[in-house]
Amino acid sequence: MSPPFELLGSHSCFGGEQRFYRHDSAAIGLPMKFAVYLPPQAIQGPVPAVLYLAGLTCNEETFAIKAGAQRVAAELGLAVIAPDTSPRGEAAESLPGATDSWDFGIGAGFYLDATQEPWRTHWRMESYLMNDLLPQVAEQLPVDGKRLGIFGHSMGGHGALTLALRHPGRFRSVSAFAPLCAPMQCPWGTKAFSGYLGDDTTIWLEHDATVLMQHQPIAPYPGVILIDQGLADKFLADQLHPQLLEAACAAIGQPLTLRRHAGYDHGYYFVQSFMADHLRHHAQQLLALPSSAEAPAR
């Protein structure tokens, strides 16, 4: 049995609880923090959950404070797990560049396992999520570890797409807000990949959602992938490239609902605006509820 989580705070919210925890991670080698919203239905037994991955400059509190998800999660009976984006603490922050969140350091874990020094010891976010956090949450909290969805925003949208494709069968549903869809073709992605993974671009292929989709033998998520993208997003043209993932999905017959929204930017006002749609998208596949993924763009 894993060591128990350390409860840092708990707040009543829409009949459920918004909790914040710290725990030791074998993969990271340092303590990690995460948030979890438990809906009122969790009192009666394990509930399905969605794993939310945040973007650059965020931490485990960002989603709980800014996304406005708890009311709808409570209605649907979904738990929402939101980890920190990167290792923290003295050992992590002592690395060169680690305190600069725009320099693939703190706040920019990119949800992969680094292979290059000085990052390889602690920057192991993929192993942390898949082998430490999710199994321990299912073991210690009223969460059904066999009914999981995954979603995220920006860098976290990249993480949601790549982890969903790299771990077939682990997640039943996937969605993203303004994700980095082809990180090998954007400045953020190439900088992070070169720092974390080195100069061998054949390794980069394993962490690029568009490339991973191109190599799927069949559509991996027949229940539809949902992506929302703001057309006033200043990062759309240079960093995000949703059209490339759209083409890759079309080529293999992967159902994709890619909604483009005039006037919306990259921030959490955008995320809040469509959060209910994403939670219902996951509930449709985790709880067999009617889908709202085809709702018209606003």
mmCIF file of C-alpha atoms in Angstrom:
data_model
loop_
_atom_site.group_PDB
_atom_site.id
_atom_site.type_symbol
_atom_site.label_atom_id
_atom_site.label_comp_id
_atom_site.label_asym_id
_atom_site.label_seq_id
_atom_site.Cartn_x
_atom_site.Cartn_y
_atom_site.Cartn_z
ATOM 1 C CA MET A 1 0.000 0.000 0.000
ATOM 2 C CA SER A 2 1.219 3.489 -0.852
ATOM 3 C CA PRO A 3 1.989 6.006 1.925
ATOM 4 C CA PRO A 4 -1.121 8.043 2.737
ATOM 5 C CA PHE A 5 -1.688 11.407 1.127
ATOM 6 C CA GLU A 6 -1.100 14.489 3.285
ATOM 7 C CA LEU A 7 -4.254 16.599 3.231
ATOM 8 C CA LEU A 8 -3.287 20.276 2.923
ATOM 9 C CA GLY A 9 -6.782 21.721 2.726
ATOM 10 C CA SER A 10 -10.429 20.834 2.119
ATOM 11 C CA HIS A 11 -13.282 23.150 1.147
ATOM 12 C CA SER A 12 -16.985 22.354 0.815
ATOM 13 C CA CYS A 13 -18.083 23.119 -2.730
ATOM 14 C CA PHE A 14 -21.449 22.408 -4.413
ATOM 15 C CA GLY A 15 -22.161 19.585 -1.991
ATOM 16 C CA GLY A 16 -18.767 17.967 -2.542
ATOM 17 C CA GLU A 17 -15.209 18.771 -1.480
ATOM 18 C CA GLN A 18 -12.344 20.575 -3.156
ATOM 19 C CA ARG A 19 -9.222 19.038 -1.642
ATOM 20 C CA PHE A 20 -5.507 19.720 -1.928
ATOM 21 C CA TYR A 21 -2.912 17.050 -1.167
ATOM 22 C CA ARG A 22 0.828 16.451 -1.026
ATOM 23 C CA HIS A 23 2.441 13.026 -1.400
ATOM 24 C CA ASP A 24 5.779 11.395 -2.113
ATOM 25 C CA SER A 25 6.429 10.353 -5.698
ATOM 26 C CA ALA A 26 8.763 7.503 -6.485
ATOM 27 C CA ALA A 27 8.933 8.579 -10.138
ATOM 28 C CA ILE A 28 9.816 12.204 -9.396
ATOM 29 C CA GLY A 29 11.882 11.555 -6.280
ATOM 30 C CA LEU A 30 10.337 14.606 -4.619
ATOM 31 C CA PRO A 31 7.030 15.447 -2.939
ATOM 32 C CA MET A 32 4.291 16.469 -5.383
ATOM 33 C CA LYS A 33 1.030 18.351 -4.891
ATOM 34 C CA PHE A 34 -2.308 17.833 -6.553
ATOM 35 C CA ALA A 35 -5.914 18.908 -6.244
ATOM 36 C CA VAL A 36 -9.016 16.763 -6.475
ATOM 37 C CA TYR A 37 -12.659 17.705 -6.545
ATOM 38 C CA LEU A 38 -14.864 14.972 -5.090
ATOM 39 C CA PRO A 39 -18.548 15.366 -6.005
ATOM 40 C CA PRO A 40 -21.296 14.618 -3.465
ATOM 41 C CA GLN A 41 -21.866 11.207 -5.100
ATOM 42 C CA ALA A 42 -18.433 10.091 -3.848
ATOM 43 C CA ILE A 43 -19.916 9.683 -0.380
ATOM 44 C CA GLN A 44 -21.739 6.609 -1.680
ATOM 45 C CA GLY A 45 -18.761 5.003 -3.405
ATOM 46 C CA PRO A 46 -16.122 5.399 -6.123
ATOM 47 C CA VAL A 47 -16.995 7.799 -8.930
ATOM 48 C CA PRO A 48 -15.479 8.193 -12.404
ATOM 49 C CA ALA A 49 -12.847 10.878 -12.780
ATOM 50 C CA VAL A 50 -11.206 13.147 -15.303
ATOM 51 C CA LEU A 51 -7.534 14.067 -15.106
ATOM 52 C CA TYR A 52 -6.931 17.723 -15.947
ATOM 53 C CA LEU A 53 -3.469 18.863 -17.060
ATOM 54 C CA ALA A 54 -2.731 22.581 -16.783
ATOM 55 C CA GLY A 55 -0.481 24.729 -18.929
ATOM 56 C CA LEU A 56 2.613 26.889 -18.599
ATOM 57 C CA THR A 57 2.934 28.997 -15.421
ATOM 58 C CA CYS A 58 0.192 26.986 -13.640
ATOM 59 C CA ASN A 59 0.204 24.778 -10.554
ATOM 60 C CA GLU A 60 -2.179 22.431 -8.751
ATOM 61 C CA GLU A 61 -4.402 25.309 -7.606
ATOM 62 C CA THR A 62 -4.996 26.909 -11.001
ATOM 63 C CA PHE A 63 -7.790 24.654 -12.201
ATOM 64 C CA ALA A 64 -9.687 24.681 -8.914
ATOM 65 C CA ILE A 65 -9.641 28.471 -8.710
ATOM 66 C CA LYS A 66 -10.030 29.534 -12.344
ATOM 67 C CA ALA A 67 -11.809 26.854 -14.373
ATOM 68 C CA GLY A 68 -15.262 26.991 -12.790
ATOM 69 C CA ALA A 69 -15.717 23.229 -13.048
ATOM 70 C CA GLN A 70 -17.036 22.186 -9.648
ATOM 71 C CA ARG A 71 -20.740 22.976 -10.111
ATOM 72 C CA VAL A 72 -21.120 20.852 -13.255
ATOM 73 C CA ALA A 73 -18.800 18.132 -11.922
ATOM 74 C CA ALA A 74 -21.067 17.909 -8.874
ATOM 75 C CA GLU A 75 -24.165 17.608 -11.044
ATOM 76 C CA LEU A 76 -22.588 14.882 -13.176
ATOM 77 C CA GLY A 77 -20.920 12.964 -10.369
ATOM 78 C CA LEU A 78 -17.400 13.349 -11.758
ATOM 79 C CA ALA A 79 -14.226 13.701 -9.734
ATOM 80 C CA VAL A 80 -11.616 16.028 -11.229
ATOM 81 C CA ILE A 81 -7.919 15.419 -10.516
ATOM 82 C CA ALA A 82 -5.545 18.322 -11.197
ATOM 83 C CA PRO A 83 -1.816 17.749 -10.535
ATOM 84 C CA ASP A 84 0.926 20.315 -10.390
ATOM 85 C CA THR A 85 2.632 20.823 -13.739
ATOM 86 C CA SER A 86 6.218 20.139 -12.635
ATOM 87 C CA PRO A 87 8.435 19.211 -9.703
ATOM 88 C CA ARG A 88 8.881 21.916 -7.074
ATOM 89 C CA GLY A 89 11.052 22.542 -4.061
ATOM 90 C CA GLU A 90 14.709 23.267 -3.472
ATOM 91 C CA ALA A 91 16.058 20.272 -5.389
ATOM 92 C CA ALA A 92 14.042 21.165 -8.473
ATOM 93 C CA GLU A 93 14.473 24.925 -8.336
ATOM 94 C CA SER A 94 18.255 24.644 -8.044
ATOM 95 C CA LEU A 95 18.472 23.442 -11.663
ATOM 96 C CA PRO A 96 19.617 25.997 -14.268
ATOM 97 C CA GLY A 97 16.604 27.815 -15.657
ATOM 98 C CA ALA A 98 14.179 25.873 -13.501
ATOM 99 C CA THR A 99 12.497 28.941 -12.054
ATOM 100 C CA ASP A 100 11.756 30.387 -15.492
ATOM 101 C CA SER A 101 8.398 28.912 -16.458
ATOM 102 C CA TRP A 102 8.898 29.861 -20.127
ATOM 103 C CA ASP A 103 12.207 28.025 -20.324
ATOM 104 C CA PHE A 104 10.908 24.430 -19.976
ATOM 105 C CA GLY A 105 11.590 24.533 -16.251
ATOM 106 C CA ILE A 106 9.248 24.939 -13.299
ATOM 107 C CA GLY A 107 5.706 25.180 -14.578
ATOM 108 C CA ALA A 108 6.584 23.529 -17.896
ATOM 109 C CA GLY A 109 6.870 19.806 -17.335
ATOM 110 C CA PHE A 110 5.385 18.973 -20.768
ATOM 111 C CA TYR A 111 4.065 15.719 -19.268
ATOM 112 C CA LEU A 112 6.927 13.542 -20.475
ATOM 113 C CA ASP A 113 9.930 11.777 -18.929
ATOM 114 C CA ALA A 114 13.118 13.746 -19.560
ATOM 115 C CA THR A 115 16.159 11.808 -20.734
ATOM 116 C CA GLN A 116 18.743 14.621 -20.622
ATOM 117 C CA GLU A 117 20.705 16.162 -17.785
ATOM 118 C CA PRO A 118 20.002 18.023 -15.583
ATOM 119 C CA TRP A 119 16.299 17.220 -16.000
ATOM 120 C CA ARG A 120 16.229 13.428 -16.155
ATOM 121 C CA THR A 121 16.317 12.831 -12.387
ATOM 122 C CA HIS A 122 13.160 14.701 -11.402
ATOM 123 C CA TRP A 123 11.358 15.723 -14.617
ATOM 124 C CA ARG A 124 9.455 12.446 -15.060
ATOM 125 C CA MET A 125 5.917 13.694 -15.341
ATOM 126 C CA GLU A 126 4.558 10.896 -17.539
ATOM 127 C CA SER A 127 5.708 8.199 -15.125
ATOM 128 C CA TYR A 128 4.458 10.274 -12.219
ATOM 129 C CA LEU A 129 0.953 10.597 -13.609
ATOM 130 C CA MET A 130 0.542 7.094 -14.954
ATOM 131 C CA ASN A 131 2.412 5.058 -12.335
ATOM 132 C CA ASP A 132 2.195 7.126 -9.147
ATOM 133 C CA LEU A 133 -0.684 9.586 -9.052
ATOM 134 C CA LEU A 134 -3.535 7.789 -10.801
ATOM 135 C CA PRO A 135 -3.021 4.397 -9.085
ATOM 136 C CA GLN A 136 -2.659 6.051 -5.678
ATOM 137 C CA VAL A 137 -5.762 8.198 -6.149
ATOM 138 C CA ALA A 138 -7.781 5.098 -7.010
ATOM 139 C CA GLU A 139 -6.319 3.318 -3.993
ATOM 140 C CA GLN A 140 -6.817 6.059 -1.407
ATOM 141 C CA LEU A 141 -9.821 8.090 -2.594
ATOM 142 C CA PRO A 142 -13.364 7.185 -3.750
ATOM 143 C CA VAL A 143 -12.359 7.297 -7.416
ATOM 144 C CA ASP A 144 -12.964 4.526 -9.954
ATOM 145 C CA GLY A 145 -9.561 3.991 -11.567
ATOM 146 C CA LYS A 146 -11.125 2.068 -14.464
ATOM 147 C CA ARG A 147 -13.378 4.940 -15.531
ATOM 148 C CA LEU A 148 -10.990 7.756 -16.358
ATOM 149 C CA GLY A 149 -10.978 10.576 -18.868
ATOM 150 C CA ILE A 150 -8.209 13.061 -19.586
ATOM 151 C CA PHE A 151 -8.226 16.690 -20.693
ATOM 152 C CA GLY A 152 -6.050 19.765 -20.460
ATOM 153 C CA HIS A 153 -5.260 23.296 -21.594
ATOM 154 C CA SER A 154 -2.383 24.505 -23.792
ATOM 155 C CA MET A 155 0.720 22.545 -22.725
ATOM 156 C CA GLY A 156 -1.699 20.414 -20.721
ATOM 157 C CA GLY A 157 -3.802 19.884 -23.826
ATOM 158 C CA HIS A 158 -0.645 18.539 -25.471
ATOM 159 C CA GLY A 159 -0.173 16.267 -22.468
ATOM 160 C CA ALA A 160 -3.766 15.044 -22.566
ATOM 161 C CA LEU A 161 -3.598 14.168 -26.255
ATOM 162 C CA THR A 162 -0.206 12.482 -26.121
ATOM 163 C CA LEU A 163 -0.853 10.484 -22.948
ATOM 164 C CA ALA A 164 -4.222 9.345 -24.300
ATOM 165 C CA LEU A 165 -2.502 8.100 -27.456
ATOM 166 C CA ARG A 166 0.562 6.656 -25.714
ATOM 167 C CA HIS A 167 -1.460 4.651 -23.186
ATOM 168 C CA PRO A 168 -4.264 2.940 -25.103
ATOM 169 C CA GLY A 169 -7.065 1.653 -22.915
ATOM 170 C CA ARG A 170 -6.103 3.740 -19.887
ATOM 171 C CA PHE A 171 -8.547 6.541 -20.647
ATOM 172 C CA ARG A 172 -12.053 6.254 -22.006
ATOM 173 C CA SER A 173 -12.401 9.876 -23.112
ATOM 174 C CA VAL A 174 -10.182 12.777 -24.146
ATOM 175 C CA SER A 175 -10.582 16.486 -24.826
ATOM 176 C CA ALA A 176 -8.479 19.652 -24.866
ATOM 177 C CA PHE A 177 -8.590 23.430 -24.761
ATOM 178 C CA ALA A 178 -6.201 25.178 -27.183
ATOM 179 C CA PRO A 179 -3.652 22.336 -27.163
ATOM 180 C CA LEU A 180 -0.205 22.254 -28.722
ATOM 181 C CA CYS A 181 -1.205 19.820 -31.431
ATOM 182 C CA ALA A 182 2.130 19.493 -33.242
ATOM 183 C CA PRO A 183 4.891 20.450 -30.795
ATOM 184 C CA MET A 184 7.664 19.427 -33.183
ATOM 185 C CA GLN A 185 6.531 22.307 -35.398
ATOM 186 C CA CYS A 186 6.277 25.084 -32.802
ATOM 187 C CA PRO A 187 8.849 27.082 -30.801
ATOM 188 C CA TRP A 188 7.582 25.969 -27.372
ATOM 189 C CA GLY A 189 7.690 22.324 -28.359
ATOM 190 C CA THR A 190 11.072 22.291 -30.058
ATOM 191 C CA LYS A 191 12.668 24.176 -27.161
ATOM 192 C CA ALA A 192 11.204 21.815 -24.577
ATOM 193 C CA PHE A 193 11.912 18.658 -26.566
ATOM 194 C CA SER A 194 15.527 19.619 -27.243
ATOM 195 C CA GLY A 195 16.060 20.393 -23.563
ATOM 196 C CA TYR A 196 14.297 17.366 -22.146
ATOM 197 C CA LEU A 197 14.883 14.748 -24.864
ATOM 198 C CA GLY A 198 18.059 15.851 -26.652
ATOM 199 C CA ASP A 199 18.721 16.344 -30.347
ATOM 200 C CA ASP A 200 17.454 12.991 -31.642
ATOM 201 C CA THR A 201 14.181 14.015 -33.252
ATOM 202 C CA THR A 202 13.117 10.394 -33.699
ATOM 203 C CA ILE A 203 12.473 10.426 -29.929
ATOM 204 C CA TRP A 204 10.448 13.613 -30.289
ATOM 205 C CA LEU A 205 8.045 11.757 -32.599
ATOM 206 C CA GLU A 206 6.849 9.734 -29.632
ATOM 207 C CA HIS A 207 5.516 12.879 -27.915
ATOM 208 C CA ASP A 208 3.859 14.727 -30.796
ATOM 209 C CA ALA A 209 0.074 14.269 -30.896
ATOM 210 C CA THR A 210 -0.210 14.767 -34.652
ATOM 211 C CA VAL A 211 2.516 12.229 -35.395
ATOM 212 C CA LEU A 212 1.096 9.754 -32.886
ATOM 213 C CA MET A 213 -2.339 10.067 -34.483
ATOM 214 C CA GLN A 214 -0.891 9.532 -37.953
ATOM 215 C CA HIS A 215 0.508 6.178 -36.800
ATOM 216 C CA GLN A 216 -2.626 4.812 -35.147
ATOM 217 C CA PRO A 217 -3.789 1.619 -36.905
ATOM 218 C CA ILE A 218 -7.450 2.411 -36.169
ATOM 219 C CA ALA A 219 -9.354 5.286 -34.591
ATOM 220 C CA PRO A 220 -8.335 5.062 -30.904
ATOM 221 C CA TYR A 221 -11.276 7.078 -29.528
ATOM 222 C CA PRO A 222 -14.434 6.205 -31.489
ATOM 223 C CA GLY A 223 -16.473 8.170 -28.936
ATOM 224 C CA VAL A 224 -15.065 11.449 -30.408
ATOM 225 C CA ILE A 225 -12.215 13.714 -29.295
ATOM 226 C CA LEU A 226 -13.375 17.229 -28.402
ATOM 227 C CA ILE A 227 -11.125 20.273 -28.904
ATOM 228 C CA ASP A 228 -12.063 23.918 -28.412
ATOM 229 C CA GLN A 229 -9.906 26.666 -29.894
ATOM 230 C CA GLY A 230 -10.296 30.435 -29.626
ATOM 231 C CA LEU A 231 -9.716 32.353 -32.844
ATOM 232 C CA ALA A 232 -8.416 35.405 -30.938
ATOM 233 C CA ASP A 233 -5.710 33.230 -29.342
ATOM 234 C CA LYS A 234 -2.384 34.993 -29.917
ATOM 235 C CA PHE A 235 -0.599 31.632 -29.923
ATOM 236 C CA LEU A 236 -2.814 29.993 -32.538
ATOM 237 C CA ALA A 237 -0.765 30.654 -35.655
ATOM 238 C CA ASP A 238 2.735 29.966 -34.327
ATOM 239 C CA GLN A 239 2.308 27.459 -31.512
ATOM 240 C CA LEU A 240 -0.899 25.424 -31.624
ATOM 241 C CA HIS A 241 -1.579 24.139 -35.184
ATOM 242 C CA PRO A 242 -4.942 22.393 -34.616
ATOM 243 C CA GLN A 243 -5.395 21.998 -38.377
ATOM 244 C CA LEU A 244 -2.522 19.491 -38.449
ATOM 245 C CA LEU A 245 -4.154 17.244 -35.872
ATOM 246 C CA GLU A 246 -7.471 17.699 -37.647
ATOM 247 C CA ALA A 247 -5.939 16.372 -40.867
ATOM 248 C CA ALA A 248 -4.303 13.452 -39.054
ATOM 249 C CA CYS A 249 -7.622 12.471 -37.474
ATOM 250 C CA ALA A 250 -9.420 12.679 -40.813
ATOM 251 C CA ALA A 251 -6.796 10.455 -42.447
ATOM 252 C CA ILE A 252 -7.410 7.538 -40.057
ATOM 253 C CA GLY A 253 -11.122 8.124 -39.455
ATOM 254 C CA GLN A 254 -10.764 9.355 -35.874
ATOM 255 C CA PRO A 255 -13.928 11.309 -34.958
ATOM 256 C CA LEU A 256 -12.917 14.819 -33.923
ATOM 257 C CA THR A 257 -15.085 17.756 -32.934
ATOM 258 C CA LEU A 258 -12.830 20.790 -33.375
ATOM 259 C CA ARG A 259 -14.781 23.924 -32.485
ATOM 260 C CA ARG A 260 -13.324 27.299 -33.427
ATOM 261 C CA HIS A 261 -14.677 30.271 -31.469
ATOM 262 C CA ALA A 262 -14.477 33.842 -32.698
ATOM 263 C CA GLY A 263 -13.362 36.378 -30.089
ATOM 264 C CA TYR A 264 -11.940 33.933 -27.528
ATOM 265 C CA ASP A 265 -8.291 34.071 -26.464
ATOM 266 C CA HIS A 266 -5.963 31.595 -24.739
ATOM 267 C CA GLY A 267 -6.828 32.284 -21.098
ATOM 268 C CA TYR A 268 -9.112 30.892 -18.454
ATOM 269 C CA TYR A 269 -12.080 33.076 -19.434
ATOM 270 C CA PHE A 270 -12.059 30.934 -22.586
ATOM 271 C CA VAL A 271 -11.638 27.725 -20.584
ATOM 272 C CA GLN A 272 -14.503 28.655 -18.246
ATOM 273 C CA SER A 273 -16.797 29.359 -21.188
ATOM 274 C CA PHE A 274 -16.683 25.794 -22.474
ATOM 275 C CA MET A 275 -15.800 23.806 -19.343
ATOM 276 C CA ALA A 276 -19.347 22.483 -18.927
ATOM 277 C CA ASP A 277 -19.290 21.122 -22.479
ATOM 278 C CA HIS A 278 -16.050 19.268 -21.799
ATOM 279 C CA LEU A 279 -17.262 17.743 -18.550
ATOM 280 C CA ARG A 280 -20.446 16.581 -20.266
ATOM 281 C CA HIS A 281 -18.368 15.197 -23.123
ATOM 282 C CA HIS A 282 -16.471 13.048 -20.631
ATOM 283 C CA ALA A 283 -19.605 12.123 -18.702
ATOM 284 C CA GLN A 284 -21.209 10.888 -21.918
ATOM 285 C CA GLN A 285 -18.420 8.339 -22.283
ATOM 286 C CA LEU A 286 -17.842 7.584 -18.606
ATOM 287 C CA LEU A 287 -21.470 7.592 -17.471
ATOM 288 C CA ALA A 288 -23.376 6.981 -20.718
ATOM 289 C CA LEU A 289 -25.085 10.397 -20.595
ATOM 290 C CA PRO A 290 -26.320 12.244 -23.700
ATOM 291 C CA SER A 291 -23.486 13.990 -25.515
ATOM 292 C CA SER A 292 -23.152 17.768 -25.785
ATOM 293 C CA ALA A 293 -19.972 17.685 -27.869
ATOM 294 C CA GLU A 294 -21.897 18.772 -30.937
ATOM 295 C CA ALA A 295 -23.228 21.895 -29.233
ATOM 296 C CA PRO A 296 -22.934 24.942 -31.517
ATOM 297 C CA ALA A 297 -19.971 27.272 -31.136
ATOM 298 C CA ARG A 298 -20.676 30.499 -29.310
#
